[in-house]
GROMACS .gro file of C-alpha atoms in nm:
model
  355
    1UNK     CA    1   0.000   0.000   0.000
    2UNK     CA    2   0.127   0.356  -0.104
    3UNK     CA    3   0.143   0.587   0.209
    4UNK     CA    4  -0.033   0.922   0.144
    5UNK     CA    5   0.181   1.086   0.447
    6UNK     CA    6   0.541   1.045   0.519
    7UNK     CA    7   0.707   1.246   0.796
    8UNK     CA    8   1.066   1.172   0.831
    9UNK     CA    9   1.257   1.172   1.092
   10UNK     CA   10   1.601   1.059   1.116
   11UNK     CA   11   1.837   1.072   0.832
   12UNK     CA   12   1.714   0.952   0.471
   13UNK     CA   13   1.954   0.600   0.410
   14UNK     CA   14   2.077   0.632   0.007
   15UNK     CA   15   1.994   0.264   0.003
   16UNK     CA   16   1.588   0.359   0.026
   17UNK     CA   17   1.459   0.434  -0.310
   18UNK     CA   18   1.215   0.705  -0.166
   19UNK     CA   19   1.173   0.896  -0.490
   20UNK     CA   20   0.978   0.585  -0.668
   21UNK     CA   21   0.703   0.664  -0.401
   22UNK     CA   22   0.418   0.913  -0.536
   23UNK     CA   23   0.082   0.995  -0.444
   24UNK     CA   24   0.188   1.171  -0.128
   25UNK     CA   25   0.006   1.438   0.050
   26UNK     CA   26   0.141   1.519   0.324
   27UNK     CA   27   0.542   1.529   0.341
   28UNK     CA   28   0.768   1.685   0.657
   29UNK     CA   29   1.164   1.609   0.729
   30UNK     CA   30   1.316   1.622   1.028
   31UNK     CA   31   1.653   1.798   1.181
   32UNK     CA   32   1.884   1.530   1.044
   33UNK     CA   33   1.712   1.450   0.685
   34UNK     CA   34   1.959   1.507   0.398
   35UNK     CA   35   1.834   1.769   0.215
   36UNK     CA   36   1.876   1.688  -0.122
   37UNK     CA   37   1.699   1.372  -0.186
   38UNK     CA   38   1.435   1.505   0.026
   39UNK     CA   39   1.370   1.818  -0.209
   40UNK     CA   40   1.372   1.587  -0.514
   41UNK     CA   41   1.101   1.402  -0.331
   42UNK     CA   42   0.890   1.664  -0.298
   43UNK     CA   43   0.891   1.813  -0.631
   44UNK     CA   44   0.855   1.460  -0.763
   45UNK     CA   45   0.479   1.463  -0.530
   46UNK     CA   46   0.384   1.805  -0.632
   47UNK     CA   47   0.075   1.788  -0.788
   48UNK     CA   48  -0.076   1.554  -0.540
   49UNK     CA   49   0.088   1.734  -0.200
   50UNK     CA   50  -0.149   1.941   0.045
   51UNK     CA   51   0.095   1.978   0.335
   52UNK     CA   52   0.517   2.032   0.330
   53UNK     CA   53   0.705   2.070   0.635
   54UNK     CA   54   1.087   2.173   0.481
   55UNK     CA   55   1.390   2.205   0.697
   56UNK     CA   56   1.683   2.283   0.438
   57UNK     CA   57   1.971   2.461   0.470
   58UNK     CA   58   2.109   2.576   0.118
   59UNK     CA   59   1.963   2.741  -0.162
   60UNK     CA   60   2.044   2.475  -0.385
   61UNK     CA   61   1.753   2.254  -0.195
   62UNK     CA   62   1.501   2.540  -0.218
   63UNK     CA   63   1.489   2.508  -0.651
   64UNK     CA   64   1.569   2.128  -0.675
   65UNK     CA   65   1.174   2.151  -0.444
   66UNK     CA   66   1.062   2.391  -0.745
   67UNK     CA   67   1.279   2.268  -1.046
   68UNK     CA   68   1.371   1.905  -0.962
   69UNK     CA   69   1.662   1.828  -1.224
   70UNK     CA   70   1.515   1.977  -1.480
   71UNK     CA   71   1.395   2.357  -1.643
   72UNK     CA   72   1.063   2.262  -1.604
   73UNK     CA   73   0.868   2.425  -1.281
   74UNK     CA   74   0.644   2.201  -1.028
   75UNK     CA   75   0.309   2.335  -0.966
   76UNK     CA   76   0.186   2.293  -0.646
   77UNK     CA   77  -0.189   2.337  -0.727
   78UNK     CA   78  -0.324   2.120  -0.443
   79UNK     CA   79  -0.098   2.306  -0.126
   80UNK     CA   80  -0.248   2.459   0.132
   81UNK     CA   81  -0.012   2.416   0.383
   82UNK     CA   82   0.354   2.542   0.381
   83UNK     CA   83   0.602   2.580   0.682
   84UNK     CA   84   0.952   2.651   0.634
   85UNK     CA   85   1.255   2.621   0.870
   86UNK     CA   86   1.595   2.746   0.703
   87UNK     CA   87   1.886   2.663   0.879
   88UNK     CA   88   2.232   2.714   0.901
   89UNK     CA   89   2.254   2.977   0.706
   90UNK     CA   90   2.368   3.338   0.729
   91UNK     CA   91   2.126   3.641   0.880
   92UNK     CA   92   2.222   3.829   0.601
   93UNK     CA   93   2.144   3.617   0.346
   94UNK     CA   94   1.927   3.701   0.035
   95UNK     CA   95   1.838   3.440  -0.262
   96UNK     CA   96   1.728   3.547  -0.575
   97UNK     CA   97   1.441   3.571  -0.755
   98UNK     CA   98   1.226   3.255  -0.896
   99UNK     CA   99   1.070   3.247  -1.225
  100UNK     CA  100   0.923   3.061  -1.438
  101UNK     CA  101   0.535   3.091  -1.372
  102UNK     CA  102   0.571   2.958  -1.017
  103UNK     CA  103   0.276   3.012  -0.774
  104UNK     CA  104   0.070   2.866  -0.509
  105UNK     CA  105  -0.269   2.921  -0.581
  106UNK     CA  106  -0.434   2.721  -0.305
  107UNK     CA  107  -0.200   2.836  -0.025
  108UNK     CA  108  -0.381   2.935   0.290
  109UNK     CA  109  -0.102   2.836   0.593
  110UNK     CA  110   0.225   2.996   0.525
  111UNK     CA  111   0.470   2.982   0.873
  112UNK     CA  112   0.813   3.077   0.759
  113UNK     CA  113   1.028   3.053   1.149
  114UNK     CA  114   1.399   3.229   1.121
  115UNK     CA  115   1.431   3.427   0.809
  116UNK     CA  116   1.257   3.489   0.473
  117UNK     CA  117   1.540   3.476   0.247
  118UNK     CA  118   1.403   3.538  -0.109
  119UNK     CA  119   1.426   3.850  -0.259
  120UNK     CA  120   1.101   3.868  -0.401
  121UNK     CA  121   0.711   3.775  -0.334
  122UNK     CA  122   0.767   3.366  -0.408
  123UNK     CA  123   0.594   3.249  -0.124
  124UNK     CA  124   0.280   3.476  -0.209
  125UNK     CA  125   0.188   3.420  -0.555
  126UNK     CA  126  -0.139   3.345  -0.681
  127UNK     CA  127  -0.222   3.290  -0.311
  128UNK     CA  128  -0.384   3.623  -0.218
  129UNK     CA  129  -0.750   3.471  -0.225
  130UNK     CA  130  -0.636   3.165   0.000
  131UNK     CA  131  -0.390   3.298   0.232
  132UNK     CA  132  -0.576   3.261   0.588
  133UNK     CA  133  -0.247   3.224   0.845
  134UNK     CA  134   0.064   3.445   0.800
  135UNK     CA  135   0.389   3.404   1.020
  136UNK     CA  136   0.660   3.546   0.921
  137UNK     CA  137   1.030   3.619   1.120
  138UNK     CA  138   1.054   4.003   1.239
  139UNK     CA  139   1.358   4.079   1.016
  140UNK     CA  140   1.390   4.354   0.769
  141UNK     CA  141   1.365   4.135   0.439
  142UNK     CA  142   1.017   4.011   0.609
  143UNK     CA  143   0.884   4.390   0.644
  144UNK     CA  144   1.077   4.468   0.293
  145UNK     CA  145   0.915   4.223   0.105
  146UNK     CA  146   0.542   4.286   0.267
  147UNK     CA  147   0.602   4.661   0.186
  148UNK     CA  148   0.765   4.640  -0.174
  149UNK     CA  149   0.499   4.387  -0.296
  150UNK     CA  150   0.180   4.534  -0.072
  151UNK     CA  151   0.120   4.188   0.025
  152UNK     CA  152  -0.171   4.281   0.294
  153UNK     CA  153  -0.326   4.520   0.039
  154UNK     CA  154  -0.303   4.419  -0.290
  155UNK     CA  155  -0.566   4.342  -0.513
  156UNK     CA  156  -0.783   4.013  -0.457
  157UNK     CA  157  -0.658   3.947  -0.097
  158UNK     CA  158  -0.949   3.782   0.136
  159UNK     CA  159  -0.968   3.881   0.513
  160UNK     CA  160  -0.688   3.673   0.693
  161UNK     CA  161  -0.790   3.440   1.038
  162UNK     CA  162  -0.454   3.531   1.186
  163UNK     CA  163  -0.099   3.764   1.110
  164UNK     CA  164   0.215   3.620   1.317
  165UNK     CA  165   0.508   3.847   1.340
  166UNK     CA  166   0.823   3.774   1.493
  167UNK     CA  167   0.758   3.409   1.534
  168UNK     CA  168   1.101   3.256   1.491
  169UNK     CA  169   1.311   2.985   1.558
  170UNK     CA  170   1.592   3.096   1.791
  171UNK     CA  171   1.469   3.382   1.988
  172UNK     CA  172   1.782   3.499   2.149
  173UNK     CA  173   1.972   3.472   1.893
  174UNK     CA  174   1.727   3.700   1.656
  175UNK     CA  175   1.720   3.988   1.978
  176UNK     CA  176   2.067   3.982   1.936
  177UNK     CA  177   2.098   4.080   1.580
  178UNK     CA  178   1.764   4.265   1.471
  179UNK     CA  179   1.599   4.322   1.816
  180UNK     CA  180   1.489   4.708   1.706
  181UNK     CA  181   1.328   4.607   1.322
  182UNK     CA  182   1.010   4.746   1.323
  183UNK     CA  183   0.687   4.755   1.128
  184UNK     CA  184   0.568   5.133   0.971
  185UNK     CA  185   0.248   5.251   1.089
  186UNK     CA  186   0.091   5.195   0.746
  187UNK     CA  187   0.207   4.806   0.777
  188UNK     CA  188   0.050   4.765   1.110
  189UNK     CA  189  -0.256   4.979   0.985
  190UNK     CA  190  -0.296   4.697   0.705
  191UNK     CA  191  -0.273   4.386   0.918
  192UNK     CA  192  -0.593   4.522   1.167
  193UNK     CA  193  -0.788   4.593   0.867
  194UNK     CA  194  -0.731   4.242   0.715
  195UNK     CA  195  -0.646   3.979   0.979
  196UNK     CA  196  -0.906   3.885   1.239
  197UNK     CA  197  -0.569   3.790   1.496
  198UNK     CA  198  -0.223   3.935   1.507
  199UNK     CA  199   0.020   3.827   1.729
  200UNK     CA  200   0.347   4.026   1.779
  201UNK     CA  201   0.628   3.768   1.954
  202UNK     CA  202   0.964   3.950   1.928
  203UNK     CA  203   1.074   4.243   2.132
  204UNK     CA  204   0.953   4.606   2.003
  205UNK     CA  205   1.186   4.904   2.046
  206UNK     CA  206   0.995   5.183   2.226
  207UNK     CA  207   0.651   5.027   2.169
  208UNK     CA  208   0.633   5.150   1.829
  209UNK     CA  209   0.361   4.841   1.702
  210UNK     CA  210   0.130   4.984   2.017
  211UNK     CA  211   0.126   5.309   1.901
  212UNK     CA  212   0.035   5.202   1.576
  213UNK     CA  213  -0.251   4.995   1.710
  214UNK     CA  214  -0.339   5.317   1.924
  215UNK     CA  215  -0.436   5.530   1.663
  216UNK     CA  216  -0.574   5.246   1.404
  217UNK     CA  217  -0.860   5.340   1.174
  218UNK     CA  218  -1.166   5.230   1.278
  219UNK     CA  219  -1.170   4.974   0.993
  220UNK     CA  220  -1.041   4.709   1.163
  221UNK     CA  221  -1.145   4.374   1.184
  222UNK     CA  222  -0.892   4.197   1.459
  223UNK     CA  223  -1.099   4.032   1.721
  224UNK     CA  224  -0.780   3.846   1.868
  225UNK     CA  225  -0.427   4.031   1.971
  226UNK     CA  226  -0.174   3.881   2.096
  227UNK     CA  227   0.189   4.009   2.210
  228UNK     CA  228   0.461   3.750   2.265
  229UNK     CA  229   0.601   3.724   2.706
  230UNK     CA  230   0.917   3.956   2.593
  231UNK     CA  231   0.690   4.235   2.421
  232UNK     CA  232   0.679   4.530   2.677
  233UNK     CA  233   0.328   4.677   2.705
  234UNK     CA  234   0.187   4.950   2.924
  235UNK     CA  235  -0.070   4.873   3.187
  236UNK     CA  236  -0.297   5.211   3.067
  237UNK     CA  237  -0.211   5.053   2.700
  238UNK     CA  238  -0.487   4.770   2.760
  239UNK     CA  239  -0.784   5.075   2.793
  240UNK     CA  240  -0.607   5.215   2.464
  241UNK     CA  241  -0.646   4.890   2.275
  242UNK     CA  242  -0.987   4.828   2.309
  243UNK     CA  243  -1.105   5.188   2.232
  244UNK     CA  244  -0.901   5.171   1.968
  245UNK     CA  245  -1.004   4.826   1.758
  246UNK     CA  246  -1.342   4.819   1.796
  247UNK     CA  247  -1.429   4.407   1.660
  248UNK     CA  248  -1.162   4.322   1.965
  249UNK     CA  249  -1.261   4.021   2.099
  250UNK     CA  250  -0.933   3.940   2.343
  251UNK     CA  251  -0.606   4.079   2.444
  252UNK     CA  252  -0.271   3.844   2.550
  253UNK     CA  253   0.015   4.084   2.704
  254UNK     CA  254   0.259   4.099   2.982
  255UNK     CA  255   0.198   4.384   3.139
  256UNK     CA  256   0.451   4.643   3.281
  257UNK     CA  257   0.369   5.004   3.473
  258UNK     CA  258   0.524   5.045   3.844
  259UNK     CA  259   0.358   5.386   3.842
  260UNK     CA  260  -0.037   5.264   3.706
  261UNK     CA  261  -0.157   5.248   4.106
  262UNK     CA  262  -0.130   5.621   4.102
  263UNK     CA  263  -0.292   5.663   3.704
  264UNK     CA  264  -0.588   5.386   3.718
  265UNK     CA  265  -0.772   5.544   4.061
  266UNK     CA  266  -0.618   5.869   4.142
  267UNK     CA  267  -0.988   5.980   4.267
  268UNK     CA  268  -1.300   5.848   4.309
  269UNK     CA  269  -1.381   6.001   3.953
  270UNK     CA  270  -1.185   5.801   3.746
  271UNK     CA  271  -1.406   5.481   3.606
  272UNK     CA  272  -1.736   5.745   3.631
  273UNK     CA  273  -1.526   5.999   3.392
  274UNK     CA  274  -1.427   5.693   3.218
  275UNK     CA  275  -1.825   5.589   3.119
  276UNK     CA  276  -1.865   5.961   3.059
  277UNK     CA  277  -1.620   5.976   2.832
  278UNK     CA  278  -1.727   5.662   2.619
  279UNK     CA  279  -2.017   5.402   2.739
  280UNK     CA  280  -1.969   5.135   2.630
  281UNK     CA  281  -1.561   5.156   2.571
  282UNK     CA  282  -1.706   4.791   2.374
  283UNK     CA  283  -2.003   4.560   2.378
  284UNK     CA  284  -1.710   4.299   2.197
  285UNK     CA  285  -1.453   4.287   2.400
  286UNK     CA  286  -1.426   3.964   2.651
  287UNK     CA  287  -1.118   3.838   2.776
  288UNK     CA  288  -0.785   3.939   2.899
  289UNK     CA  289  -0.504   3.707   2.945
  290UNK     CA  290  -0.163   3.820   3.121
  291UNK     CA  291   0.078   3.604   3.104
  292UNK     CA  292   0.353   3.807   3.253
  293UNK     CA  293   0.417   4.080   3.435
  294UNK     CA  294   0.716   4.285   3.460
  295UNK     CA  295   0.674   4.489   3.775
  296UNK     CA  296   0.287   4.505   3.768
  297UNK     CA  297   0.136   4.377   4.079
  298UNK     CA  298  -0.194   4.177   4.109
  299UNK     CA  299  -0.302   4.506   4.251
  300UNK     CA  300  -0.265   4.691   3.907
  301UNK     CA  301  -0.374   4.405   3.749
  302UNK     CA  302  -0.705   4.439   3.917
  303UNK     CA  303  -0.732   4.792   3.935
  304UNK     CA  304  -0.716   4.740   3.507
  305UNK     CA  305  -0.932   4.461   3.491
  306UNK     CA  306  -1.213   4.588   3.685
  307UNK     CA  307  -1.203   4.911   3.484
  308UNK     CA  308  -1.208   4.695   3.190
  309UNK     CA  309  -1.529   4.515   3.340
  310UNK     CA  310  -1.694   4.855   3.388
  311UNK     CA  311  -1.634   4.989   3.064
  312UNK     CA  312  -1.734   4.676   2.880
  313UNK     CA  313  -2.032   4.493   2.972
  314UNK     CA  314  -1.949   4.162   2.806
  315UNK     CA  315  -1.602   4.128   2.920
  316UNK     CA  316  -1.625   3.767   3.114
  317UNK     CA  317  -1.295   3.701   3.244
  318UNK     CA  318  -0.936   3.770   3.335
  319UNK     CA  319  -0.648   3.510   3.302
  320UNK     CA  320  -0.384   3.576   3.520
  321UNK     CA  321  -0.101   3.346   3.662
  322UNK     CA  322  -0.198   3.102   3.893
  323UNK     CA  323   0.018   3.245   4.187
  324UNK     CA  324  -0.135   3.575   4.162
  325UNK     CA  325  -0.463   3.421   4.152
  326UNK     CA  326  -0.576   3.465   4.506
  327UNK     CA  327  -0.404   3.845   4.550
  328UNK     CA  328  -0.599   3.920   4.248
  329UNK     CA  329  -0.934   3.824   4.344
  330UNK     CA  330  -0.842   3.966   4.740
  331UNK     CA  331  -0.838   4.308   4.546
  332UNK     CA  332  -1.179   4.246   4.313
  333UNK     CA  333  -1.352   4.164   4.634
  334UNK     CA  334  -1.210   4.505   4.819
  335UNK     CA  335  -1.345   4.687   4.511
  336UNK     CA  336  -1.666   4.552   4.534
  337UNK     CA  337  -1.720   4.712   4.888
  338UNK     CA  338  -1.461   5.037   4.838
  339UNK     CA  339  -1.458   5.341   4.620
  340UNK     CA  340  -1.384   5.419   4.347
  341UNK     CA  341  -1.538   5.072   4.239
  342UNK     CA  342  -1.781   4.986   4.484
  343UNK     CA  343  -2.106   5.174   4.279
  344UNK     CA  344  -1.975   4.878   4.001
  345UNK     CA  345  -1.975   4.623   4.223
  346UNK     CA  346  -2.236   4.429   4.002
  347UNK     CA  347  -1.962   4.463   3.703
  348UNK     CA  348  -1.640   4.342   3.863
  349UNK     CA  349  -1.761   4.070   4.113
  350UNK     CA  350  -1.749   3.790   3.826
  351UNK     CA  351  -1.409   3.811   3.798
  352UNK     CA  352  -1.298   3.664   4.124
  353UNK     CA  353  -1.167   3.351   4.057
  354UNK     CA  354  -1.371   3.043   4.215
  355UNK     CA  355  -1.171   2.826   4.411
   0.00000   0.00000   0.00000
């Protein structure tokens, strides 16, 4: 019987004769798969494959997956699934361009973890109807190649499910050497008005993505935003972010502000001037997930989620770490029975966590 998915994991032995097998549609290699052979294999499968995993660590293996041995392109009509690891291979290296009619017209999953090294828009052709789930590595040929080729904005693209930037393979060693790349306004402005999530996982240099998402059109359609444990974000930020994207569903962040006990509750006036200012802040937004906090208490975390819970009547619930669980809810229950929050007790008592 001819397998339809082969994942392999350990290295390929010359004496197999893996490229007499066809039909496949699924194929992924693992860390010690020779390259090569491996590549042939896939173009060999091309018009039957739905699903590549690639690990491959010279350009050479890249075109023998698109050209085989011969002049002659694969089309990979059926491929909706694409993730790409590239390895050993320098930061600064760019490949060039691909022609030849190649495209990936059924592409919807694209995850592409260390670098994107081509020098052109390979990856996106005759995808921009498909293309549901972006991730991309927060390097400059990443950002180059969405700005130089409008990927977000040009013509036929559909409404993504989710935009993933900064999602590489070897974290510390990417802070090291492009810790401050950054996204333009306009860039940022693009993914909330096409993706419904967006999830930032590198390090940003002076919060320059927030202040993007701060003053966002109010076109956008993200429901889910997510910022990775080292991504730095202000505990006044999280009001900012839902006034600002008005389809936001949740928000993942670690939270930092030493200073927000003396900004959230100066006086007694703050969450009324608050509902004053805008009533409901959102009727969509509903859940709040910290997943680390750099010098914010479970104090300020409470003093932010119950103005959250005042501001928007369908927020349900607030995720916090499980040791700062029972200091959190200690401080919903004082606001339920002190001002400034005790006239809202009815809106913050549901998030005390049950035991």
């Amino acid at each position: 019987m001819v397998p339809s998915v082969m994942d392999i994991t350990g290295t390929i032995p010359i004496s197999l004769n893996i490229l007499g097998v066809s039909g496949l549609t699924s194929i992924t290699n693992g860390v010690n798969v020779a390259c090569a052979p491996f590549a042939r294999l896939i173009y060999l499968n091309a018009p039957t494959l739905k699903t590549i995993g690639f690990r491959f660590a010279a350009e050479d293996d890249w075109r023998n997956m698109i050209y085989g041995h011969s002049e002659t392109p694969a089309f990979y009509l059926c491929l909706t699934t694409l993730t790409l690891t590239i390895v050993d291979i320098p930061f600064d290296t760019t490949w060039a361009a691909i022609d030849g009619g190649v495209s990936f017209p059924a592409l919807s999953t694209l995850d592409v973890s260390d670098r994107y090294p081509f020098d052109d828009d390979l990856l996106f052709r005759g995808n921009g109807r498909t293309m549901k789930n972006l991730r991309l590595p927060f390097r400059a040929m990443a950002r180059n190649i969405l700005t130089r080729f409008n990927i977000l904005k040009r013509s036929g693209v559909s409404r993504m499910d989710s935009v993933s930037i900064g999602a590489i393979y070897n974290e510390d060693i990417a802070f090291m050497t492009e810790r401050a790349d950054i996204l333009t306004n306009q860039q940022v402005h693009q993914i909330l008005e096409t993706a419904t999530k967006f999830s930032v996982m590198s390090e940003i240099s002076d919060g320059d993505i927030s202040r993007a998402i701060l003053v966002a059109p109010n076109t956008s359609v993200l429901q889910h935003l997510e910022f990775g444990s080292r991504v730095k974000v202000m505990c006044y930020g999280v009001i900012g972010f839902i006034a600002a994207l008005p389809s936001l569903v949740s928000l993942t962040c670690s939270l930092t502000d030493r200073r927000l006990a003396d900004k959230v509750a100066p006086q007694s006036k703050y969450p009324r001037s608050l509902l004053s200012t805008r009533y409901p802040l959102s009727k969509n937004f509903r859940f709040l997930r910290v997943h680390h906090t750099m010098n914010a208490s479970a104090s300020t975390i409470a003093k932010i989620s119950m103005l959250v819970a005042i501001a928007c009547p369908n927020f349900s619930h607030v995720d916090v770490a499980p040791e700062l669980r029972n200091a959190f809810s200690r401080e919903i229950a004082w606001g339920t029975y002190n001002r400034p929050f005790e006239p809202y007790a009815d809106s913050i008592r549901h998030l005390i966590y049950k035991e």
